Tab-separated table of C-alpha atoms and ligand atoms in Angstrom:
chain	number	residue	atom	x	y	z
Y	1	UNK	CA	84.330	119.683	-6.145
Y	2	UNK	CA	85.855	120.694	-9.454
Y	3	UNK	CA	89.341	120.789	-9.954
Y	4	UNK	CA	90.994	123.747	-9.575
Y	5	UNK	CA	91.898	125.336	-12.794
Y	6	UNK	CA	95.678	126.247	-12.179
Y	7	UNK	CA	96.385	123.213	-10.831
Y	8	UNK	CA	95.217	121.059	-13.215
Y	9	UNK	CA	97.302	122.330	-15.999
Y	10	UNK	CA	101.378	123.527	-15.725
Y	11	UNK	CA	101.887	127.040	-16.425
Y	12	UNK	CA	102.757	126.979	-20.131
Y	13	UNK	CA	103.728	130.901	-19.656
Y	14	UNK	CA	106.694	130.534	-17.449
Y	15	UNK	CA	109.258	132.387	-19.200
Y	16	UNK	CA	106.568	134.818	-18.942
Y	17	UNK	CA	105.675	135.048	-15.419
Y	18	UNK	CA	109.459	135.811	-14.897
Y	19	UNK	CA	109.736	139.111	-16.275
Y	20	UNK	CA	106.597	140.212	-14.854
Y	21	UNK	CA	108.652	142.172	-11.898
Y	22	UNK	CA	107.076	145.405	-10.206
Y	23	UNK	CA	109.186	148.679	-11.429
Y	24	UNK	CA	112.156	150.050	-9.369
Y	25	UNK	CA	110.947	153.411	-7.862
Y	26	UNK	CA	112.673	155.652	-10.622
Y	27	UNK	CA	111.829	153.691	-13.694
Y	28	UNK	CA	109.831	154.552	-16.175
Y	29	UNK	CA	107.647	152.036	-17.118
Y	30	UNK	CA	104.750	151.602	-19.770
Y	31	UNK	CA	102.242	150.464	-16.510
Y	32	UNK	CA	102.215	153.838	-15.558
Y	33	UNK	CA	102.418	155.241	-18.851
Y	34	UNK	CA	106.448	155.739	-19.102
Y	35	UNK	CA	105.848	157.284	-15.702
Y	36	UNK	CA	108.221	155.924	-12.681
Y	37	UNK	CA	106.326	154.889	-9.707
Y	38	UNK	CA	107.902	157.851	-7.757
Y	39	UNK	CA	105.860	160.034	-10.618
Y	40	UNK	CA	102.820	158.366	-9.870
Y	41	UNK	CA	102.512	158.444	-6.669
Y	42	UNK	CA	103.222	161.834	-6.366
Y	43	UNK	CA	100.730	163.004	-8.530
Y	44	UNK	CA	97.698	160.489	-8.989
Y	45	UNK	CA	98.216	157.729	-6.003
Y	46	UNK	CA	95.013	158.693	-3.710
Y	47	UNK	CA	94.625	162.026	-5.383
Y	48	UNK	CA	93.169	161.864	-9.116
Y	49	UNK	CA	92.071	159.213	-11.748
Y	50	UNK	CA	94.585	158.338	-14.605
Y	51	UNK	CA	94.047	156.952	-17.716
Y	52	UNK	CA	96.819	154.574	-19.360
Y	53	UNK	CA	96.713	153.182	-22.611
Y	54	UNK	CA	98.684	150.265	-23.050
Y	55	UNK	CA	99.878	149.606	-19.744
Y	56	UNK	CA	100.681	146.151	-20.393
Y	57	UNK	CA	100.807	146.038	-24.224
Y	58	UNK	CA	100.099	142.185	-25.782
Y	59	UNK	CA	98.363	141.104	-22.534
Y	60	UNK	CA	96.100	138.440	-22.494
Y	61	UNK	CA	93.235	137.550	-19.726
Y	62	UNK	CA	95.352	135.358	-17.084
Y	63	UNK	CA	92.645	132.629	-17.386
Y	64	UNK	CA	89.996	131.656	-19.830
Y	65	UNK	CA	86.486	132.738	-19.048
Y	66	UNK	CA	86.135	128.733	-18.773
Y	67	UNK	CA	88.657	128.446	-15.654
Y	68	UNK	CA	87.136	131.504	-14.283
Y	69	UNK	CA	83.679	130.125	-14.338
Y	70	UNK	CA	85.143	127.075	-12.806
Y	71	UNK	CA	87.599	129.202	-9.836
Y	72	UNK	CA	83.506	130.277	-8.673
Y	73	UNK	CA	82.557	127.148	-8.327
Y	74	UNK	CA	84.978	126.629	-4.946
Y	75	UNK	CA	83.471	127.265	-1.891
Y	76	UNK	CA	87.078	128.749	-1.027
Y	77	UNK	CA	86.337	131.706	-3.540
Y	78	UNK	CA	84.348	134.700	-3.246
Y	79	UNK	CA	82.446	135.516	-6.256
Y	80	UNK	CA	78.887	137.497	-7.205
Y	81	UNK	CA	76.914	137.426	-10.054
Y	82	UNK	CA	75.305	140.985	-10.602
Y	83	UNK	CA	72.209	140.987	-13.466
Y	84	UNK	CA	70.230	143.633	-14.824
Y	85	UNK	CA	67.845	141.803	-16.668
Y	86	UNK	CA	64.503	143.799	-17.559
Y	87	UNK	CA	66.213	147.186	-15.802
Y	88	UNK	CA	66.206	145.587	-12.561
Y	89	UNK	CA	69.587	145.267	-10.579
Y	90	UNK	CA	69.969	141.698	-8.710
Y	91	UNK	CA	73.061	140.396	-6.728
Y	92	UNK	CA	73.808	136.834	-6.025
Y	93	UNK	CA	76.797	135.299	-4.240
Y	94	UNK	CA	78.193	132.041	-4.894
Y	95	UNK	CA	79.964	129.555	-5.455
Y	96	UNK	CA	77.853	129.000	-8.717
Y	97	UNK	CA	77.726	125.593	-10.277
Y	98	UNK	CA	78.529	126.127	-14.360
Y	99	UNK	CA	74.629	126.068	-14.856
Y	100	UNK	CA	73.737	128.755	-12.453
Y	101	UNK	CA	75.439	130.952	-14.536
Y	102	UNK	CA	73.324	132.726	-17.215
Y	103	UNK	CA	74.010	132.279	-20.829
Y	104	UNK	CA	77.310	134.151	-22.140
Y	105	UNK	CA	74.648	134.711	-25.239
Y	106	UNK	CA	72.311	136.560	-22.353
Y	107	UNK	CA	73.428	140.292	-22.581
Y	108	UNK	CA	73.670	142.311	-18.957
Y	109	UNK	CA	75.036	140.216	-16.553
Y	110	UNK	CA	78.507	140.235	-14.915
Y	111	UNK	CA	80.351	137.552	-12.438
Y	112	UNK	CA	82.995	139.199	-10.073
Y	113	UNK	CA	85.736	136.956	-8.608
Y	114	UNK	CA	87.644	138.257	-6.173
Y	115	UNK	CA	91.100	136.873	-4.595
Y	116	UNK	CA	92.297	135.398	-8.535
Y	117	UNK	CA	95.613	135.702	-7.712
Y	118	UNK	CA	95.490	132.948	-4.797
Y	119	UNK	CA	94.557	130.943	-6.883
Y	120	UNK	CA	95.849	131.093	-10.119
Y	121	UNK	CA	100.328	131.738	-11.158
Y	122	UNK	CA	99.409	134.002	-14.028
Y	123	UNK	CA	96.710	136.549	-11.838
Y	124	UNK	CA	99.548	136.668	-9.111
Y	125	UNK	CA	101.930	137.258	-11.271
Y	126	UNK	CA	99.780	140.299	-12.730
Y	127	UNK	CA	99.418	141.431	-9.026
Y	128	UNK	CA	102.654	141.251	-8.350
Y	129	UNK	CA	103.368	144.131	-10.709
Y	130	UNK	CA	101.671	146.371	-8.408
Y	131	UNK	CA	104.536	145.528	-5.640
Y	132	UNK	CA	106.106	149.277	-5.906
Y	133	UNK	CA	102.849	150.136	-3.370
Y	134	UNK	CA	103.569	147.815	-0.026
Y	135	UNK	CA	102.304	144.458	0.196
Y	136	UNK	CA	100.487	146.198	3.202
Y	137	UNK	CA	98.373	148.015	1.318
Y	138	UNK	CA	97.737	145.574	-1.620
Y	139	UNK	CA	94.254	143.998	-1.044
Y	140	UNK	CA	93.582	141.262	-4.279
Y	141	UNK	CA	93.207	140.755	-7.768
Y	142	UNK	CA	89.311	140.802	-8.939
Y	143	UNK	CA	88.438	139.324	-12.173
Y	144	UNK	CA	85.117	140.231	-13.621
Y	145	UNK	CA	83.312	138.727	-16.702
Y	146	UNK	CA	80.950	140.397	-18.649
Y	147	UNK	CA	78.612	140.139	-21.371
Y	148	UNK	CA	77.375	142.748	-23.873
Y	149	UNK	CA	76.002	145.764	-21.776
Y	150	UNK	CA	77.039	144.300	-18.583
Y	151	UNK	CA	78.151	146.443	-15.404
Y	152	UNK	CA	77.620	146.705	-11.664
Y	153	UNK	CA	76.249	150.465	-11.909
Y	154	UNK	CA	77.372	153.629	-11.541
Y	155	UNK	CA	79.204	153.513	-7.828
Y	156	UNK	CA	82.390	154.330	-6.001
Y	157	UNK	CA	84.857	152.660	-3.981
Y	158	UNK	CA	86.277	153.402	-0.807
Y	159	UNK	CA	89.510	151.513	-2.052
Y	160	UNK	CA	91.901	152.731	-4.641
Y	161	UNK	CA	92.349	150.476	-8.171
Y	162	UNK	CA	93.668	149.736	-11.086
Y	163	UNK	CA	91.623	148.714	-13.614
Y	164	UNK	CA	92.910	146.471	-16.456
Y	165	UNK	CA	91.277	145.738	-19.395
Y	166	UNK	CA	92.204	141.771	-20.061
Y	167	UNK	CA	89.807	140.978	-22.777
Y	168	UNK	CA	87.486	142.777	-25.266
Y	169	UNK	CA	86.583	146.566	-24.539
Y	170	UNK	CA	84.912	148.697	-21.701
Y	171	UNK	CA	83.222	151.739	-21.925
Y	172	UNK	CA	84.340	153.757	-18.266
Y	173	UNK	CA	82.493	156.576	-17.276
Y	174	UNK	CA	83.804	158.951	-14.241
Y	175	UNK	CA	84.039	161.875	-12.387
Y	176	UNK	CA	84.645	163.114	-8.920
Y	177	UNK	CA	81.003	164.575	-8.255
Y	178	UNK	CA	80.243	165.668	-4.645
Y	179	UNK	CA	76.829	163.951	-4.384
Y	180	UNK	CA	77.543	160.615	-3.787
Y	181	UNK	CA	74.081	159.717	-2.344
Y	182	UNK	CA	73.026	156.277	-3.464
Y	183	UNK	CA	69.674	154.802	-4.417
Y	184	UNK	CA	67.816	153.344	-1.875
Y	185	UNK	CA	66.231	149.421	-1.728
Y	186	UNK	CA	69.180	147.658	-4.233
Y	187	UNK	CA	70.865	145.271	-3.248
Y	188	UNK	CA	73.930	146.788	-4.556
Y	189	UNK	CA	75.483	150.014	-4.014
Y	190	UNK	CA	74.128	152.390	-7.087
Y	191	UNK	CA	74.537	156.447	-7.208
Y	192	UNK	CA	71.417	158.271	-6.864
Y	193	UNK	CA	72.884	160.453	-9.848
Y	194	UNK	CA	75.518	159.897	-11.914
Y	195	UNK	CA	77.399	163.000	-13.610
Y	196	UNK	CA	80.222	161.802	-15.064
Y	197	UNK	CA	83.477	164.394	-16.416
Y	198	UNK	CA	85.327	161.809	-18.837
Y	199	UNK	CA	84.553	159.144	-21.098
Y	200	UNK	CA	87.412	156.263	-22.703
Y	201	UNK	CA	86.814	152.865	-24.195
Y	202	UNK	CA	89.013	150.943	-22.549
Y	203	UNK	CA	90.636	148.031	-25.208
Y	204	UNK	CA	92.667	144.797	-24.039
Y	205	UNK	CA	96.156	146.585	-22.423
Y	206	UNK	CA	94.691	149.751	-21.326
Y	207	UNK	CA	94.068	150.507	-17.772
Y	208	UNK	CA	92.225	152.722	-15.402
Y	209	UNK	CA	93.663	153.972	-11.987
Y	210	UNK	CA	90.998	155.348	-9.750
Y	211	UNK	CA	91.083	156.484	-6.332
Y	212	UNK	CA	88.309	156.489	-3.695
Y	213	UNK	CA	85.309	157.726	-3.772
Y	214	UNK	CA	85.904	159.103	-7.994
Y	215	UNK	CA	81.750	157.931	-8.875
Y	216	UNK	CA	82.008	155.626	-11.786
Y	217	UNK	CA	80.851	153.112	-14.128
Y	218	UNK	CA	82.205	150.476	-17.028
Y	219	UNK	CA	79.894	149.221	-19.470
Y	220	UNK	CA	80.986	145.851	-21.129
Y	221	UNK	CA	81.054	146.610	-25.437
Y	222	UNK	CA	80.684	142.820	-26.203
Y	223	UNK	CA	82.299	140.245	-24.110
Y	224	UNK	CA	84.714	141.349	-21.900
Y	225	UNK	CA	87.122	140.622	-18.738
Y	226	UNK	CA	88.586	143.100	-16.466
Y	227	UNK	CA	91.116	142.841	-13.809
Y	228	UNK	CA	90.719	145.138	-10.733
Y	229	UNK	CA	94.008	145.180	-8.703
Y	230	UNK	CA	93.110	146.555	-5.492
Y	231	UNK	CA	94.354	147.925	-2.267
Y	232	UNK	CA	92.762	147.624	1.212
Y	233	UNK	CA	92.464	150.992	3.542
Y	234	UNK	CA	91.064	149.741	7.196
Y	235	UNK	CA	88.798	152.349	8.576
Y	236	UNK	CA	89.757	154.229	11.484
Y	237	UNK	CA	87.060	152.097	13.145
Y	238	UNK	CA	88.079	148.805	12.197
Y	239	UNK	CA	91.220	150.179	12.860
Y	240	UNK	CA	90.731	151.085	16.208
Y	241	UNK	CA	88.280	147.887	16.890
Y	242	UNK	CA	90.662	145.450	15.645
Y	243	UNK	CA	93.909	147.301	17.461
Y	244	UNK	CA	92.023	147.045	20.629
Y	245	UNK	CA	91.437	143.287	20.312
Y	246	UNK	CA	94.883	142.794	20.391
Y	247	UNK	CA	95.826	144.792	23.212
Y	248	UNK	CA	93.336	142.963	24.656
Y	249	UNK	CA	94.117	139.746	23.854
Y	250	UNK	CA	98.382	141.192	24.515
Y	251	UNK	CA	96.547	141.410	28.618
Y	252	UNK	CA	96.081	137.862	28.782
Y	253	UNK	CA	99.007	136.531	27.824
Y	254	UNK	CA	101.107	135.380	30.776
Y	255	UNK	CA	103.915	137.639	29.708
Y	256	UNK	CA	101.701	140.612	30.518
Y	257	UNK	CA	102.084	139.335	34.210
Y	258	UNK	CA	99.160	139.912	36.555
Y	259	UNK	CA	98.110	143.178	35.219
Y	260	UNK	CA	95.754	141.314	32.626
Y	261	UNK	CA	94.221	138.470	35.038
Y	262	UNK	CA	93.554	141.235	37.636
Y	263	UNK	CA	89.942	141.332	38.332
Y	264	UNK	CA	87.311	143.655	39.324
Y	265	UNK	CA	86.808	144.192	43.146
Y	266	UNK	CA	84.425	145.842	45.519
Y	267	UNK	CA	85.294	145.542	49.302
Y	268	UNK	CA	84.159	149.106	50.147
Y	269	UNK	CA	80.898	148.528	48.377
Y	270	UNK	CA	78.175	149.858	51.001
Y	271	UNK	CA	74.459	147.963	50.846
Y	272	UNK	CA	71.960	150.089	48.075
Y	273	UNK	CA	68.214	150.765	48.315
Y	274	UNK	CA	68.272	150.902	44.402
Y	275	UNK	CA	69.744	148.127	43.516
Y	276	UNK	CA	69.140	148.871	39.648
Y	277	UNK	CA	71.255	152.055	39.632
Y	278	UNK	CA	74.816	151.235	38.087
Y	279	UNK	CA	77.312	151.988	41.297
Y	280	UNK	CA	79.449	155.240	40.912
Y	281	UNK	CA	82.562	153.227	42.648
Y	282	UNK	CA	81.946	150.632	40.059
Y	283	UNK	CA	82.412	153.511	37.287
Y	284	UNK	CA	85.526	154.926	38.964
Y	285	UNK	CA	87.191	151.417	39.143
Y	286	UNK	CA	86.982	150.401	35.779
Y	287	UNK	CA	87.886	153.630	34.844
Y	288	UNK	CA	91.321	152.522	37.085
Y	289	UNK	CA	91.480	149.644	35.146
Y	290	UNK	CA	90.944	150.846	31.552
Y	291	UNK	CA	93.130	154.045	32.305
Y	292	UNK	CA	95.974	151.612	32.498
Y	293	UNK	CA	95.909	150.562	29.548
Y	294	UNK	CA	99.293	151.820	27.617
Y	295	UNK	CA	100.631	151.268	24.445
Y	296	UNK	CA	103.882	152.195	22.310
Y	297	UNK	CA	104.847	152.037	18.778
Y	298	UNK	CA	106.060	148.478	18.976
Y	299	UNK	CA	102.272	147.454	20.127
Y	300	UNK	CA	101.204	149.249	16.804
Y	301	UNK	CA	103.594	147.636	14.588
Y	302	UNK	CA	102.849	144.107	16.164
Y	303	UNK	CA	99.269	144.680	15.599
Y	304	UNK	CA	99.921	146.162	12.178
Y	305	UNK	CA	101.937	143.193	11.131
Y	306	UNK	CA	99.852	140.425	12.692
Y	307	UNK	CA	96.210	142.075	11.488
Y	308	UNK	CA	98.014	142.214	7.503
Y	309	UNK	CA	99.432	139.362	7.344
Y	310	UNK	CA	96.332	137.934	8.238
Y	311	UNK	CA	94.708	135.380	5.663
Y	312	UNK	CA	91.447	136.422	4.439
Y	313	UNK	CA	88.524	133.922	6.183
Y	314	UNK	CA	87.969	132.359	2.712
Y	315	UNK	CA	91.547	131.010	2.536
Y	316	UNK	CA	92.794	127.593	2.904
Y	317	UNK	CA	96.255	126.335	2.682
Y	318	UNK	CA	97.075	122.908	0.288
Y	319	UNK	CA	99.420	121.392	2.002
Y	320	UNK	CA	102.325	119.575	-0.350
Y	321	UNK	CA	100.282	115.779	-1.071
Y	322	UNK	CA	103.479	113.418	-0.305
Y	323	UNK	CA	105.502	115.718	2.565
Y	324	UNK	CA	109.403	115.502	2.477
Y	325	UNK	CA	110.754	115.220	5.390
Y	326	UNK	CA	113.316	117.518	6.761
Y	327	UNK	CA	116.277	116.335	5.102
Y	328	UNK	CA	114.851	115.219	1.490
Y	329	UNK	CA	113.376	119.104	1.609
Y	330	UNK	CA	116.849	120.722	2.298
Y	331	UNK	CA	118.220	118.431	-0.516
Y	332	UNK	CA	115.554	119.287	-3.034
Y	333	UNK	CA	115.644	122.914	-1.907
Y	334	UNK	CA	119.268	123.377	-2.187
Y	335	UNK	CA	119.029	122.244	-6.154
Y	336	UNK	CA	115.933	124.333	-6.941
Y	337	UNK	CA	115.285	126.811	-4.363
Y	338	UNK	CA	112.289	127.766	-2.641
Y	339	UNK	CA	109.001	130.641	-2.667
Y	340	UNK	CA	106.087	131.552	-0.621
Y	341	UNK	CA	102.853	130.162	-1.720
Y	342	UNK	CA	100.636	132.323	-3.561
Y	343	UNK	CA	98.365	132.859	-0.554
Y	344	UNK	CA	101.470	133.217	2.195
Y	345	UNK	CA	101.455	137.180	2.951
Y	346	UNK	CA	105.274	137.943	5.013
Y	347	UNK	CA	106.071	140.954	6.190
Y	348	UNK	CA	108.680	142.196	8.265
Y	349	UNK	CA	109.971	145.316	10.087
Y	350	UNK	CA	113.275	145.324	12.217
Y	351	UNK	CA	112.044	143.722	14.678
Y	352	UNK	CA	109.804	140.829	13.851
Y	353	UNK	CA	108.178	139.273	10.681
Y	354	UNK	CA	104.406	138.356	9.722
Y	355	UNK	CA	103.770	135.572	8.258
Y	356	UNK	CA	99.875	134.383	8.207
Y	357	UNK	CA	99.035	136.260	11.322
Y	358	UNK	CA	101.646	135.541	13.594
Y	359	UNK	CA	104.325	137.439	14.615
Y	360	UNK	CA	108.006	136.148	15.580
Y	361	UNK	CA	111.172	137.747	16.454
Y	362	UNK	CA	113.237	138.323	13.708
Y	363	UNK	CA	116.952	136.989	15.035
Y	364	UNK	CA	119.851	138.536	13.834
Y	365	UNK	CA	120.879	135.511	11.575
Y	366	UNK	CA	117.375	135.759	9.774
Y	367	UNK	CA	118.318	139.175	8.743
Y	368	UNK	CA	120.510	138.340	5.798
Y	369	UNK	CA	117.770	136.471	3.777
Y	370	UNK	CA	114.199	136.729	5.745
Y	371	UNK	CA	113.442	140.491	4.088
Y	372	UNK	CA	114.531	138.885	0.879
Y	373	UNK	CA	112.607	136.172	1.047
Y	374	UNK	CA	109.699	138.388	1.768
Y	375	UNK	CA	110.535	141.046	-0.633
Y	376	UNK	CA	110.965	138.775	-3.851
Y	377	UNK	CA	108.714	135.983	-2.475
Y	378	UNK	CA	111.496	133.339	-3.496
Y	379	UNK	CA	115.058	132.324	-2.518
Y	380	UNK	CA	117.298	130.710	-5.328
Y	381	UNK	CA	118.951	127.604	-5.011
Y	382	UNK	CA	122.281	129.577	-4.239
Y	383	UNK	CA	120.943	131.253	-1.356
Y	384	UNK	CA	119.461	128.682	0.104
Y	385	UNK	CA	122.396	126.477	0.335
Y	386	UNK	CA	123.692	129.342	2.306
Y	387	UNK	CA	121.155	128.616	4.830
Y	388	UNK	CA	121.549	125.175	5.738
Y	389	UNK	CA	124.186	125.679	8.131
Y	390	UNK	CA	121.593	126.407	10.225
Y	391	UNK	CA	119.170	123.847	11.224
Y	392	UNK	CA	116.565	125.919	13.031
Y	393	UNK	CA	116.404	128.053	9.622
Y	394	UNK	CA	115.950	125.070	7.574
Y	395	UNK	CA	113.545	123.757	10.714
Y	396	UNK	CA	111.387	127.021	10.020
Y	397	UNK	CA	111.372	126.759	6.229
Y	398	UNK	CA	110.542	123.081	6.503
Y	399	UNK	CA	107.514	123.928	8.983
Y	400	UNK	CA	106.324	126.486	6.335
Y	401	UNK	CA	106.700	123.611	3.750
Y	402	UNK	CA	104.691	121.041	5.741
Y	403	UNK	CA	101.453	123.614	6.281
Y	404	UNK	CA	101.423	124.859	2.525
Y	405	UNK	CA	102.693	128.338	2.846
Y	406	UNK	CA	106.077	127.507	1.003
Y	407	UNK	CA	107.138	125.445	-1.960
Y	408	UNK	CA	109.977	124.003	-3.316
Y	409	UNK	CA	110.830	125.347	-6.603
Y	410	UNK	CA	111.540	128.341	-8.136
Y	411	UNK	CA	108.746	131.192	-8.996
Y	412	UNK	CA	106.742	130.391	-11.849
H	1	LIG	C1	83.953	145.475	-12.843
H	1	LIG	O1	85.071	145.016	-13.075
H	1	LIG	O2	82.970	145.153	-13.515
H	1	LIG	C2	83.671	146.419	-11.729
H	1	LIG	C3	84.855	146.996	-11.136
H	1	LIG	C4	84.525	148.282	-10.418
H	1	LIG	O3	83.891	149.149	-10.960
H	1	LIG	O4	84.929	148.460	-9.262
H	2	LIG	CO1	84.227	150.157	-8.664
């Protein structure tokens, strides 16, 4: 297995990475085109397309097209190669050793990599700029590479994103036409007819925000790499599938009591004739059963919390090579501090926090630095120390340390 690009190499763009905070909600920032978030999301977020030229001005692509080539070569990472060679659209998925990949002298092909920022400081970092929308709703960081002509077709999302130009130019065609029909027999998702309203070349620092369903497509002018930052919308039925599964799964935990472990039961069944015909009394018990089933808002945040925080399939945690144990960690920690691992996703409400998929009460004493650990993904060396009065805290952290979902160190 090749090494993985950001780890072989130490950020050299740390000062960087620092200032690369998300906007407060009333500042005006150049990502949103000396808009404040508040602005935008008032009058674009999940309404219209906007165009922004030099969101991030002086950007460069957060890894060469080299490391990207190499990031879909894991079999942890998702990535597709999409050709259209001879006018015929073909999709591949990978990983894709370095000579699977056509030529970067070929011209129409493009390789899509999605979940960059797990895996590299720089694309999380980008991401991370995106943090005035909640963590909730932010999906991943996609990084395509494209050579002259390339594209993935005309299309639309059912996901809202931003997309930044991070190397060379794009032409991006769009509009919000009705007919969103698409053509039958490819293997990717191409509109039947394509009528686009608007027309930009995108150039390194401009950016694109869409929102679902606007029909659109970006032609690569030359080489180029864009960065899609993107946010996840469940549908109401994976919503509703995946909501049920835990209530489900809530029955047959022993602190549901008996309820859960009760079992179907048929004493007053009478002897049938038909024995094929589905019993009405079996109907009207299971109806019993299934009309018990109750939920309140708590249920919906637990589910909410556990099903988010939930690491993609793909993703596998490094844990640290040489583990510290719990004392050498609260020494180390209390000099440099601590942060989440890029892949860790913690949330929290007032009750509980998220982190990975499971839910835990959130005690009172977690309160003063939990949501700030969550909300700025670090804790300095100074707050730390405040911690370590507390050995179950530094018990927790240490636990986090040992599986790979924290670090020791400040944020890149
Ligand atoms: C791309 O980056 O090539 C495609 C992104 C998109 O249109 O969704
Ligand atoms: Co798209």
């Amino acid at each position: 297995m090749p090494k993985r690009p950001s780890d072989a190499t130490p950020s050299p763009v740390s000062g960087l990475l620092a200032h690369s905070r998300a906007p407060l909600p009333d500042e005006p920032t150049p990502l949103l085109g000396n808009r404040t978030p508040r602005q935008f999301m008032r009058r674009y977020w999940q309404k219209k397309p906007l165009l922004i030229r030099q969101a991030i001005p002086d950007i460069a692509a957060p890894l060469s097209r080299e490391a990207l080539f190499e990031l879909a070569d894991l079999d942890d990472v998702e990535s597709r190669l999409i050709t259209h060679f001879r006018n015929t659209w073909n999709l591949e998925h990978g990983p894709f050793a370095p000579d699977e990949l056509p030529s970067s002298k070929k011209r129409e092909w493009t390789l899509l990599v999605q979940g960059v920022n797990l895996h590299d400081d720089r694309a999380h970092a980008l991401m991370n700029r995106f943090r005035f929308i909640p963590d909730a709703r932010l999906d991943d960081l996609m990084i395509s590479y494209a050579t002259d002509g390339g594209g993935v077709g005309p299309h639309f999302d059912s996901y809202d994103v931003f997309l930044l130009q991070v190397h060379g130019k794009r032409r991006w065609r769009f509009g919000a036409q009705r007919d969103l029909s698409l053509k039958p027999g490819l293997p990717l998702k191409v509109l039947q007819h394509f009528e686009p309203a608007e027309e930009w070349v995108l150039e390194p620092g401009d950016m694109l925000y869409l929102p679902p369903h606007i029909a659109h497509d970006g032609i690569a002018e030359g080489e180029c790499m864009t960065a899609s930052i993107g946010f996840r919308a469940p549908s109401a039925h994976e919503l509703t599938a995946q909501f049920l599964y835990h209530l489900a799964e809530r029955m047959g935990d022993a602190s549901d009591g008996p309820k859960g472990n009760a079992r179907y039961r048929d004493p007053a069944q009478e002897p049938v004739s038909s024995p094929a015909a589905l019993p009405p009394l079996l109907i009207d018990r299971v109806g019993a059963i299934l009309a018990n089933i109750n939920w309140n808002e708590k249920d919906i945040a637990a589910f909410l919390g556990t099903y988010l925080s939930e690491p993609k399939a793909n993703v596998v945690f490094d844990p640290p090579e040489r583990v510290l144990n719990e004392q050498k960690f609260v020494e180390r920690a209390k000099k440099t501090g601590v942060r989440l691992d890029r892949k860790t996703i913690l949330l929290y409400d007032a009750r509980s926090f998220f982190v990975n998929g499971e839910a835990e009460v959130l005690l009172s004493k977690m309160k003063k630095w939990l949501p700030e650990l969550a909300d700025t993904r670090c804790l300095q060396a100074k707050r730390f120390v405040t911690l370590t009065d507390e050995s179950s805290m530094t018990a927790l952290l240490h636990e986090w340390y040992c599986a790979g979902w924290l670090r020791i160190g400040a944020l890149p």
